[in-house]
Coordinates of C-alpha atoms and ligand atoms in Angstrom, one line a residue:
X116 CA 72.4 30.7 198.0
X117 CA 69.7 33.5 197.2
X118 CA 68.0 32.2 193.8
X119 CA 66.4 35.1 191.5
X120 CA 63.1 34.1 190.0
X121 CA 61.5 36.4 186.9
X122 CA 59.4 38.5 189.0
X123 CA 61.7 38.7 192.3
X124 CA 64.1 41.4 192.6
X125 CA 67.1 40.6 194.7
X126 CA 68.5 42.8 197.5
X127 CA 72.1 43.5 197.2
X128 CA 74.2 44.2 199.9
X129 CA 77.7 44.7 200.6
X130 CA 80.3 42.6 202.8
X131 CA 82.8 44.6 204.7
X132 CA 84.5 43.1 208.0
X133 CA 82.6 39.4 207.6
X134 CA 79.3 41.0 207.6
X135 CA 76.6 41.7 205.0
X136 CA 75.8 45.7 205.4
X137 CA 73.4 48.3 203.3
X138 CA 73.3 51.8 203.0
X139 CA 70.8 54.8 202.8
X140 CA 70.8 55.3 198.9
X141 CA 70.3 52.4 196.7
X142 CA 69.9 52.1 193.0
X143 CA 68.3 50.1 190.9
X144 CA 69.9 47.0 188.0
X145 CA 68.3 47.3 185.0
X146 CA 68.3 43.9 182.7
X147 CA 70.0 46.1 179.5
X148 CA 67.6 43.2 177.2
X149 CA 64.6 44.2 178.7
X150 CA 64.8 47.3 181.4
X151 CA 63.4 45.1 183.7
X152 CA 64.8 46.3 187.1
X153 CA 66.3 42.8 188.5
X154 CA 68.1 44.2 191.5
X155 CA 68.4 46.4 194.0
X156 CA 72.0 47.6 195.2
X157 CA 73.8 49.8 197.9
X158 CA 75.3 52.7 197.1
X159 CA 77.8 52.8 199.7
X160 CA 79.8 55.7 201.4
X161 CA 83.1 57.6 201.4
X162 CA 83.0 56.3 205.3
X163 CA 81.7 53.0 204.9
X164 CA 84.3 52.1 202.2
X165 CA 86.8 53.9 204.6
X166 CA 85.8 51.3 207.3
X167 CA 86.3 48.0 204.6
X168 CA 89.7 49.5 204.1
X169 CA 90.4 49.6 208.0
X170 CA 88.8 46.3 208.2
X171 CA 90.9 44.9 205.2
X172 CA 94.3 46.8 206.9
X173 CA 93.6 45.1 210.6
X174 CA 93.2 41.9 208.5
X175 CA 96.3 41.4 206.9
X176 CA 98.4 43.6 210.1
X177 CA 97.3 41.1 212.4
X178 CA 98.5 38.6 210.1
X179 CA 96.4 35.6 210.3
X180 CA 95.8 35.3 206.6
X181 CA 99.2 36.0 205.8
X182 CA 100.4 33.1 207.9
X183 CA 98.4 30.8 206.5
X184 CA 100.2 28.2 204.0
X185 CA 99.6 28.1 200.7
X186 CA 97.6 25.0 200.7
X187 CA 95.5 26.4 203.2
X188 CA 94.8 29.2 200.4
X189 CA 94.7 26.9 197.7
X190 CA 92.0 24.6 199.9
X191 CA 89.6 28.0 199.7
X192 CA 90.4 28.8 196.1
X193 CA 89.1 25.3 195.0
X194 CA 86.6 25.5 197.5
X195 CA 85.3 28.8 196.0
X196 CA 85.5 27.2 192.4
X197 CA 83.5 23.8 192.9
X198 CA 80.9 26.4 194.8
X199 CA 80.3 28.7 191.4
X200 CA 80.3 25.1 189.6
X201 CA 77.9 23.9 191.6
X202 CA 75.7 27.4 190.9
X203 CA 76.8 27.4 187.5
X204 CA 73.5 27.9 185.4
X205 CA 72.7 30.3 188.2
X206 CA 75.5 32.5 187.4
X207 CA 75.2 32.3 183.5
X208 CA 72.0 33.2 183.6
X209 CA 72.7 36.1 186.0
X210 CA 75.5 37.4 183.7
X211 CA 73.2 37.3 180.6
X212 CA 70.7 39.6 182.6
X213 CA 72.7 41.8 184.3
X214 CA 75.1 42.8 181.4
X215 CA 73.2 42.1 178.3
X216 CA 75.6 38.9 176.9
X217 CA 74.9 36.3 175.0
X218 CA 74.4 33.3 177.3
X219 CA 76.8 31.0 175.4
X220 CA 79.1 34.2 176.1
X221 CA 78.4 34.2 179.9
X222 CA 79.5 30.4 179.9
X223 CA 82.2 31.2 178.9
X224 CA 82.9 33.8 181.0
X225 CA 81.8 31.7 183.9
X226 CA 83.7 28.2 182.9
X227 CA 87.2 31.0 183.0
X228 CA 86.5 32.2 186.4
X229 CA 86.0 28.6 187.6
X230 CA 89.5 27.6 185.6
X231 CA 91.0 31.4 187.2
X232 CA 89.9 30.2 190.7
X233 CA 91.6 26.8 190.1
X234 CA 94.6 27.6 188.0
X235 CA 95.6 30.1 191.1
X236 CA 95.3 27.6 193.7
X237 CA 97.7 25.5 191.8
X238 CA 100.1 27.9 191.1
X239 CA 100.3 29.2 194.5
X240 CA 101.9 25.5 195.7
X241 CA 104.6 25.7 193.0
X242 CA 107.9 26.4 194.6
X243 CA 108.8 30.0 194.3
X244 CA 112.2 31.7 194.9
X245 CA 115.7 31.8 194.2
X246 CA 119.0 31.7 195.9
X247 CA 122.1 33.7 194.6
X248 CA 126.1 32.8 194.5
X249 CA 127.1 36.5 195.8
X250 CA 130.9 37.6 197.5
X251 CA 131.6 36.8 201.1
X252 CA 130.2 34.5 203.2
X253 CA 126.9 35.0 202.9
X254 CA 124.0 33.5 201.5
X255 CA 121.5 35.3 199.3
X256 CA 118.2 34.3 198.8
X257 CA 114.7 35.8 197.6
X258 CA 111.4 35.0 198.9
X259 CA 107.9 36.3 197.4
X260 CA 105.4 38.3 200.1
X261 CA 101.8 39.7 199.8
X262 CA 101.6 43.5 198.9
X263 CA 99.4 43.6 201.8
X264 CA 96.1 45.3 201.2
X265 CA 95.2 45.4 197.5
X266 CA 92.3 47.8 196.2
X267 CA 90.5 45.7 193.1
X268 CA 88.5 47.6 190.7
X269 CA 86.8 45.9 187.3
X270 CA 84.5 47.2 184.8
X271 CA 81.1 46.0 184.0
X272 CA 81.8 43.9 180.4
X273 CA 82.7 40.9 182.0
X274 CA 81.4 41.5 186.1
X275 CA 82.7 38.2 188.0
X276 CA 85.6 37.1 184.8
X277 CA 87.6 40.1 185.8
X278 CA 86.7 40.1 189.3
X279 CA 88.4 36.5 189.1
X280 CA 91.3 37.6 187.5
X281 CA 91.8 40.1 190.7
X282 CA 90.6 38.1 193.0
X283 CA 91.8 34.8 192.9
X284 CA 95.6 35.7 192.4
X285 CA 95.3 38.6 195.0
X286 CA 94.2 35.8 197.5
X287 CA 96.4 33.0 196.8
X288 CA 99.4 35.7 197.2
X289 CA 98.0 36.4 200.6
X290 CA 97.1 39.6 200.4
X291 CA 93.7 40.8 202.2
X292 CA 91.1 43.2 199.5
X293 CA 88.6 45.5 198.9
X294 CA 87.4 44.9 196.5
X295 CA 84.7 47.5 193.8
X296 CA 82.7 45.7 191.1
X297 CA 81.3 48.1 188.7
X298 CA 77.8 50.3 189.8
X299 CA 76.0 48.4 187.1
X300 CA 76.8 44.9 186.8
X301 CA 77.1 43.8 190.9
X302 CA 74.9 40.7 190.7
X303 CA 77.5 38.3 189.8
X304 CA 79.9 39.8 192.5
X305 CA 77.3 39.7 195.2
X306 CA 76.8 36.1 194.6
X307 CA 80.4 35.4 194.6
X308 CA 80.2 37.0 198.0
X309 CA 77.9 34.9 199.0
X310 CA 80.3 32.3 198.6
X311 CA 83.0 33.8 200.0
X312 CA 81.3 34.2 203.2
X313 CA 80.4 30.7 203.3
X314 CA 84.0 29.0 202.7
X315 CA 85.6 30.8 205.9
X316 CA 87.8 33.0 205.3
X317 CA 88.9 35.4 208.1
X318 CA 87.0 38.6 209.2
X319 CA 87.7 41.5 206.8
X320 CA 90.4 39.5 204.3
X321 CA 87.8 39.8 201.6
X322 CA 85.3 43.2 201.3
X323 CA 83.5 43.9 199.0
X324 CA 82.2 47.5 198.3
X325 CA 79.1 48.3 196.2
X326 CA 78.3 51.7 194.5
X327 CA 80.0 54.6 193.1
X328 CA 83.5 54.7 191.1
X329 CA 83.9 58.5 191.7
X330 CA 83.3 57.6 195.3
X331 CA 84.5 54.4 196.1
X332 CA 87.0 53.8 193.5
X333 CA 88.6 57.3 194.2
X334 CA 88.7 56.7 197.9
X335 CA 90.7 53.1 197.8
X336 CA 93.1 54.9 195.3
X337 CA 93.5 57.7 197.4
X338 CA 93.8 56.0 201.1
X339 CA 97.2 55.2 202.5
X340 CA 96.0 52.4 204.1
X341 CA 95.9 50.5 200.8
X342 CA 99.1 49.0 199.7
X343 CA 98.2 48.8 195.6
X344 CA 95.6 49.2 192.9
X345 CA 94.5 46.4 190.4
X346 CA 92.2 48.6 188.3
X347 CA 90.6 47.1 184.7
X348 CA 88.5 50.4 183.2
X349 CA 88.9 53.2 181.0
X350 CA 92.5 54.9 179.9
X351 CA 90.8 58.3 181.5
X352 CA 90.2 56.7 184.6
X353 CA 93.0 54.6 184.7
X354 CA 95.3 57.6 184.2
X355 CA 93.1 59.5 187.8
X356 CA 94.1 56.7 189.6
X357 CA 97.4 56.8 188.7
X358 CA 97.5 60.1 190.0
X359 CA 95.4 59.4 193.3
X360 CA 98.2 56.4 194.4
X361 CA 100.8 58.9 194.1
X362 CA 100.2 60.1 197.4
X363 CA 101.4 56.9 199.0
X364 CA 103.4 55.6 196.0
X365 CA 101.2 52.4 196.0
X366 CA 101.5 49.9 193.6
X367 CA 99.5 49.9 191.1
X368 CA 98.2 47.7 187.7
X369 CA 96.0 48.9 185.4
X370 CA 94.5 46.7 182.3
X371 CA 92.9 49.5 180.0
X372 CA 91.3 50.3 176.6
X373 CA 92.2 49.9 173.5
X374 CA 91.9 50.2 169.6
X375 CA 93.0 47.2 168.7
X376 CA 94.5 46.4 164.3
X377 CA 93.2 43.2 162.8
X378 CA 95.8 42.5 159.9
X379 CA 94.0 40.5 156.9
X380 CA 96.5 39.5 154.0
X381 CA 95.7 38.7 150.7
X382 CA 97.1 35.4 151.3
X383 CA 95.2 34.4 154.3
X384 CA 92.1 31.9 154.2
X385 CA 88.9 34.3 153.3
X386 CA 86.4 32.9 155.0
X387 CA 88.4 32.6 158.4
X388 CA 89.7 35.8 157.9
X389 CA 85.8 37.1 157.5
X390 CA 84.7 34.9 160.3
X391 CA 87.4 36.1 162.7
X392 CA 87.0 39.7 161.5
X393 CA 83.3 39.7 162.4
X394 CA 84.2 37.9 166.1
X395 CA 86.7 39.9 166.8
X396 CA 84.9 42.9 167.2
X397 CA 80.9 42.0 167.6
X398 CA 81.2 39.2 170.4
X399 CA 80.1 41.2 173.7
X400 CA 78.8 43.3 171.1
X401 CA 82.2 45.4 170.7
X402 CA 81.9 45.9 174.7
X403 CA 85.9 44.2 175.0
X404 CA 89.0 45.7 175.4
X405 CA 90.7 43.7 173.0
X406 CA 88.5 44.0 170.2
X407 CA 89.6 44.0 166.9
X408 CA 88.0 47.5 165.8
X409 CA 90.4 48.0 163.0
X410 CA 90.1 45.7 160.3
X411 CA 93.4 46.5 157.6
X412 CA 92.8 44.5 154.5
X413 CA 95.2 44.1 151.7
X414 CA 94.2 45.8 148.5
X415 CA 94.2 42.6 145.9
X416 CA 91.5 41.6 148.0
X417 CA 89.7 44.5 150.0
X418 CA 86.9 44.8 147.9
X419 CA 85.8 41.2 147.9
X420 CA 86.7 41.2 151.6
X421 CA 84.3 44.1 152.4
X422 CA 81.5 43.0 150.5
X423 CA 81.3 39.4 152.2
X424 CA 82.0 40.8 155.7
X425 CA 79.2 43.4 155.5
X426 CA 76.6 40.1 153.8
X427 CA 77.9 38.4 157.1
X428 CA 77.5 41.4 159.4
X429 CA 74.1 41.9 158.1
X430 CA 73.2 38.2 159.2
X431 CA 74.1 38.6 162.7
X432 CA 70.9 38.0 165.1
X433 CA 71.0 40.4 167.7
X434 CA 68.9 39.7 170.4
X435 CA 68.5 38.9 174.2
X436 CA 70.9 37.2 175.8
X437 CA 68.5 34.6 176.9
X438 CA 67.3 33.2 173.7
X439 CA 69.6 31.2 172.7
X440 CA 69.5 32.0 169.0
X441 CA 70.7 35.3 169.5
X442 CA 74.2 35.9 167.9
X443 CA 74.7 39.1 169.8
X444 CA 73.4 40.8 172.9
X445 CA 72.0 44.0 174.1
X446 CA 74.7 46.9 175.0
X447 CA 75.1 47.4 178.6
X448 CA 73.1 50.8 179.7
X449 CA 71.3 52.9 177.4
X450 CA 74.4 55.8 178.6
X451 CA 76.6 53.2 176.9
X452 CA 74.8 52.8 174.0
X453 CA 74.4 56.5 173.3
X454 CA 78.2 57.1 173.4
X455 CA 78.5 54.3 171.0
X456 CA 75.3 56.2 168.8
X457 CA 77.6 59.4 168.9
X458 CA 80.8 58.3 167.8
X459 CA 78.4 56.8 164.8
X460 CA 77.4 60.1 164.0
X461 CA 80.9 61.1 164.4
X462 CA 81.8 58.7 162.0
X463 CA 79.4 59.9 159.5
X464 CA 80.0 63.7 159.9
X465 CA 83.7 62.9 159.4
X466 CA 83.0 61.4 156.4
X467 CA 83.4 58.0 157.2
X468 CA 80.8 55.8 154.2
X469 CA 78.6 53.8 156.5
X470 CA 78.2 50.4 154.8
X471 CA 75.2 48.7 157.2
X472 CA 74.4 49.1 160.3
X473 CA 74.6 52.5 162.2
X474 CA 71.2 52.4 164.5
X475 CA 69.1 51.0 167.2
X476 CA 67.0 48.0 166.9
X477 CA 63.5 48.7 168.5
X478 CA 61.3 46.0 166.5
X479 CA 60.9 42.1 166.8
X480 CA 60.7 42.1 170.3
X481 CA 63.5 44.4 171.0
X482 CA 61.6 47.6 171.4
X483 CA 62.5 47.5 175.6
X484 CA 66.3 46.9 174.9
X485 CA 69.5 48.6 174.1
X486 CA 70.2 47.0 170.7
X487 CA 72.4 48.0 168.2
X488 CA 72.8 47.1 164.5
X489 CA 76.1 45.5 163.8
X490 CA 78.0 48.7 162.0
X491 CA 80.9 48.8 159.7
X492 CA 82.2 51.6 158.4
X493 CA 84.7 52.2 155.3
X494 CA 86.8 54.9 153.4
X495 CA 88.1 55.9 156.5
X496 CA 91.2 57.9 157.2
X497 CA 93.7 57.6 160.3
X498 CA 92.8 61.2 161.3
X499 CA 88.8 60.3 161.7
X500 CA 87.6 60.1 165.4
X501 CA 86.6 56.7 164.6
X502 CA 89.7 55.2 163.8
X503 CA 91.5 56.9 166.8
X504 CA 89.1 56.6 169.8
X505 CA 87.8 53.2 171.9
X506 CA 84.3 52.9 170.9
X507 CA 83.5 50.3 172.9
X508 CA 80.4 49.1 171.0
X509 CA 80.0 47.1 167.7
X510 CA 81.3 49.6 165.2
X511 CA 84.2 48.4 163.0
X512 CA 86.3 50.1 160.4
X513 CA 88.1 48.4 157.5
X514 CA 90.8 50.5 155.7
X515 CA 93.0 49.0 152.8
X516 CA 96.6 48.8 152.5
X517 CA 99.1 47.6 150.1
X518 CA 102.5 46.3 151.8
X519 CA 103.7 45.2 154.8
X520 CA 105.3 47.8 156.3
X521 CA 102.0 50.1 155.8
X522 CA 100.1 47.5 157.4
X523 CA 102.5 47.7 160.3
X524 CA 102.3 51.5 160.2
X525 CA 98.4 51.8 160.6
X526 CA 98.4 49.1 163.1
X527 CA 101.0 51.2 165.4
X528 CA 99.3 54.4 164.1
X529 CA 97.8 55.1 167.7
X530 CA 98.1 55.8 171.7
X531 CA 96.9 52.4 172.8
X532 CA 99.0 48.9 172.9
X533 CA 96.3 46.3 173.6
X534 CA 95.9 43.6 171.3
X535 CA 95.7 42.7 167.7
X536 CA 96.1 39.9 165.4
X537 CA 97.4 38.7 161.6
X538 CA 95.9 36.5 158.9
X539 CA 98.4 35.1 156.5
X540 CA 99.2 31.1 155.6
X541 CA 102.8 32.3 155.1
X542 CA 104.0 31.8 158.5
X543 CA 107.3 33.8 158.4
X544 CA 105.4 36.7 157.1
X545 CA 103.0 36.7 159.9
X546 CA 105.3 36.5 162.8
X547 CA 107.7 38.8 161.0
X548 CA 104.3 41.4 161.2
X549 CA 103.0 39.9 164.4
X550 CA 106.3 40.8 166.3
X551 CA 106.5 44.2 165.3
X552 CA 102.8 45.4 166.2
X553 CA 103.2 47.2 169.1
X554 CA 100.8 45.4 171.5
X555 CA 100.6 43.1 174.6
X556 CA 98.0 40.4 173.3
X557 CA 98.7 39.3 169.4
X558 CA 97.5 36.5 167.7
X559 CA 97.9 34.6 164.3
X560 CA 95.3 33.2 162.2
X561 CA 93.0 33.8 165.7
X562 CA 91.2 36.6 166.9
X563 CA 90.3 36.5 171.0
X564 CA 91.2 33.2 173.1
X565 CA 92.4 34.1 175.9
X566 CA 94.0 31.6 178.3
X567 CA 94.4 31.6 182.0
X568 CA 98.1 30.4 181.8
X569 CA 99.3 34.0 179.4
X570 CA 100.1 36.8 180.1
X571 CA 97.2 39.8 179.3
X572 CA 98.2 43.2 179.0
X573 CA 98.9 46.6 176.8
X574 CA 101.9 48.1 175.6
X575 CA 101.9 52.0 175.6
X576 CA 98.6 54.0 176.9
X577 CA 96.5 50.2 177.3
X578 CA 98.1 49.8 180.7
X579 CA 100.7 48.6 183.1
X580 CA 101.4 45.7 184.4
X581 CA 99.9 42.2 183.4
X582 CA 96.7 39.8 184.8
X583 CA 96.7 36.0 184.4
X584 CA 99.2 33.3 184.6
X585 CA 102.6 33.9 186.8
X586 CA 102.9 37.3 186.1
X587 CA 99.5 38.2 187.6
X588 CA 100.3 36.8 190.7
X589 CA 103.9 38.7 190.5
X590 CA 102.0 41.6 190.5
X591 CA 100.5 40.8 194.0
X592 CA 103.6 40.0 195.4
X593 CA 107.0 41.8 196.8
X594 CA 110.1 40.6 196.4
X595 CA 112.0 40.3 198.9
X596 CA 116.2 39.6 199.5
X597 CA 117.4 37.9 202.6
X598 CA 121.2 37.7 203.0
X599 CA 122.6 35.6 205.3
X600 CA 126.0 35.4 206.8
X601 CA 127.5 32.2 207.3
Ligands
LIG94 P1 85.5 52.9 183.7 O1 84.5 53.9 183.6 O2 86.9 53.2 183.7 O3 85.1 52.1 185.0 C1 85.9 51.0 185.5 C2 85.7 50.9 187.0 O4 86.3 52.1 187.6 C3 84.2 50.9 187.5 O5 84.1 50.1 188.6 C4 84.0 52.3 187.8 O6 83.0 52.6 188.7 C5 85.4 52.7 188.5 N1 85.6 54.1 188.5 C6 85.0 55.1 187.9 N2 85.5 56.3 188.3 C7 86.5 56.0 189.2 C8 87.4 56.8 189.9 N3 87.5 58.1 189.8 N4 88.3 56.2 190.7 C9 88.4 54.9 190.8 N5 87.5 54.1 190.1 C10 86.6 54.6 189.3 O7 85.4 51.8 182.6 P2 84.1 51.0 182.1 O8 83.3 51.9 181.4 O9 83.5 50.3 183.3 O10 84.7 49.9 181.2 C11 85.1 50.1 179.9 C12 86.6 50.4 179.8 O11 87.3 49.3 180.4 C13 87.0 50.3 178.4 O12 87.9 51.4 178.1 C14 87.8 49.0 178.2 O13 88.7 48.9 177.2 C15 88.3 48.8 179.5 N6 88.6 47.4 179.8 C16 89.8 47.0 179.8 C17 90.1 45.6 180.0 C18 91.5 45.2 179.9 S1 91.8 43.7 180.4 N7 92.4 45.9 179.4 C19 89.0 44.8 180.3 C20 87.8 45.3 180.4 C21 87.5 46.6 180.1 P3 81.4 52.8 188.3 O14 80.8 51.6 188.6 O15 80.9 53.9 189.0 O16 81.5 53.0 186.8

């Protein structure tokens, strides 16, 4: 595999049809911790994505990979897996730089997409369908079948764990991709594909297209020759592609934003109610869809509650990902951190009482990075822009309540259905609370695990559909009825 070393810059390139290809316009990968240009990618073409979807379509129509057994599938799924463990440090190290992460964070990230690789081709040899009693003589039965050719499109906050989550289940179903990291964070994804092309897959069952979203996201949404959309992203975008698969009525499943309540009552443990307040929203440094933006914290105890979490927030060492004693990382592009510099000022102009936090860091070393000051804001209202949009950076609110059902009315009080989470040690009260927050990923006493086995999704404008465990690989599937008669 190609190695990076601190003063090479590696050459990306793209794999379409089983073969490594370039284009005319490239741009340049900036480490977000340092600016340091690390990599050099393609930005490929309306055409040349158009040929990866004709490759991927000739793929799965002449049906070799669709033939192939499930072990088969499952034998390159492990394969793929031990390969990225064998590269492991390599591909930690390339996370931290390309997104800005912690590194601890990116082994994390990197450990999942082993377990995602692995935990597919196990599934994949479990016995699937089902067989019906129906009228006459005739027997029913249902049988699971690969979509055919799925379009995958991830964001740049976790580059190869959501690639994983596409890839791996999209595989194992049998379906042939094409497959569009985000313009920004491609390093990982191009290693991966370095895999790929070394664990023998079939020409043109696995593509992988680098560049624009506007261009090459749009055009797999669009073309008829793709069978569905996985998409992870923004609610915006999301909702465009939504629109562009109408024209074929192609499947689609798309994992988007959210603005996600963190439920603190009085009763709960303190310190692991601050402690799981403070990850929930500044791991990634705010950069994940599920994080817990909204702190609601009971009145007996709000103001004992907000004065600890900011004298915790304030301790937080934010610095690059590659030194190890940084608590949080750099924000992913400095276009990212001035939308998240904005909504600050937003926050402020609304008047929203800033209580630390609220800038850039440019001293101690960080004067070449996109650093932000952990930021936490209070006396907000439900109206503020703050509390209504995804800022996608680390920039909490905490509000107060009094009673249940006003906790559970703030927590619902907004368009998105991601995640969100209670702290209580009286157990009936928190599932009582737990089940009736409207959102696809909940957890009690626990802010963010997130398991290859569950389910991960959003209720309302966070999305349709589901990643991980069974259900993911449902959603690369069709179902299919086969009636017999006797
Ligand atoms: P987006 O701007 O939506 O980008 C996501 C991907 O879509 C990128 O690869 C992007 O390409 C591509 N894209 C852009 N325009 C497109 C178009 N017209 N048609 C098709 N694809 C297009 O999101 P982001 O800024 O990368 O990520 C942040 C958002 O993702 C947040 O809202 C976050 O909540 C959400 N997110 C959700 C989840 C889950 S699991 N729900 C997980 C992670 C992130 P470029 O490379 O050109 O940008």
């Amino acid at each position: 595999m190609t190695t990076l070393t601190n003063t090479q810059v590696l050459e990306l390139k793209s794999y379409i049809n089983g073969k490594w290809v370039t284009a005319d316009n490239t741009v340049d990968i900036i480490n977000p911790a340092t600016q340091q240009v690390i990599a050099i990618a393609p930005r490929m073409t309306k055409n040349q994505t158009e040929q990866a979807i004709t490759a991927a379509r000739t793929a799965f129509d002449n049906g070799e990979w669709a033939k192939t057994t499930a072990q088969e599938r499952a034998a390159i799924l492990h394969k793929i897996a031990n390969k990225i463990e064998e590269s492991f440090e390599e591909f930690v190290t390339l996370e931290t730089m390309d997104n800005g992460k912690v590194y601890g964070e990116a082994e994390g990230d990197i450990q999942d997409t082993i377990a995602c690789f692995r935990y597919y081709a196990g599934i994949i040899l479990h016995p699937d369908g089902e067989t019906y009693p129906v009228p006459d003589d005739v027997q029913a039965m249902v049988v699971k079948e690969p979509v055919g050719v799925a379009g995958l499109i991830v964001p740049w906050n976790f580059p190869l764990l959501m690639s994983a989550w596409k890839i791996a289940p999209a595989l194992a179903a049998g379906n042939t991709i094409v497959y569009k990291p985000a313009e920004i964070t491609p390093v990982t994804a191009f290693k991966l594909f370095e895999i790929i092309d070394e664990v023998g897959l079939p020409e043109g069952v696995a593509n992988m297209v680098l560049g624009q979203g506007s261009i090459i996201g749009q055009t797999i949404s669009e073309s008829n020759d793709v069978d569905m959309v996985s998409f992870t992203g923004s609610t915006e975008v999301g909702r465009g592609i939504m629109r562009a698969a109408a024209g074929n009525l192609k499947k689609i499943s798309l994992e988007l934003g959210g603005k996600s309540p963190n439920i603190i009552f009085a009763d709960a443990d303190f310190e692991t109610a601050v402690d799981y307040g403070l990850f929930g929203i500044f791991v990634g440094s705010g950069q994940v869809c599920s994080s817990g933006s909204r702190i609601l914290v009971q009145d007996t105890i709000y103001d004992d509650y907000v004065k600890r979490y900011v004298e915790r927030a304030e301790k937080i060492k934010v610095g690059p990902g590659l030194a190890k004693d940084s608590h949080m990382g750099a924000i992913v592009s400095e276009a990212q951190m001035n939308s998240i510099l904005g909504y600050i000022e937003k926050g402020k102009e609304e008047g929203a009482t800033l209580l630390t936090g609220g800038h850039r860091l440019t001293e101690n070393g960080l004067e070449e990075g996109f650093f932000l000051a952990p930021t936490v804001f209070a006396d907000v209202t439900q109206d503020m822009t703050i509390v209504r949009e995804e800022i996608f950076g680390p920039v909490v609110t905490i509000q107060k309540f009094s009673t249940e059902e006003e906790a559970v009315r703030l927590a619902n009080d907004t368009d998105y259905g991601l995640a969100g989470a209670v702290f209580s040690n009286d157990g009936a009260k928190a599932l009582r609370v737990i089940k009736q927050v409207r959102a696809g990923i909940t957890w009690v006493n626990d802010y963010h695990p997130t398991y290859v086995e569950a389910p991960w999704g959003g209720y309302k404008q966070s999305g349709i559909g589901r990643s991980l465990g069974k259900y993911s690989l449902e959603e690369f599937q069709e179902v299919k009825q086969i009636n017999i008669r006797l």
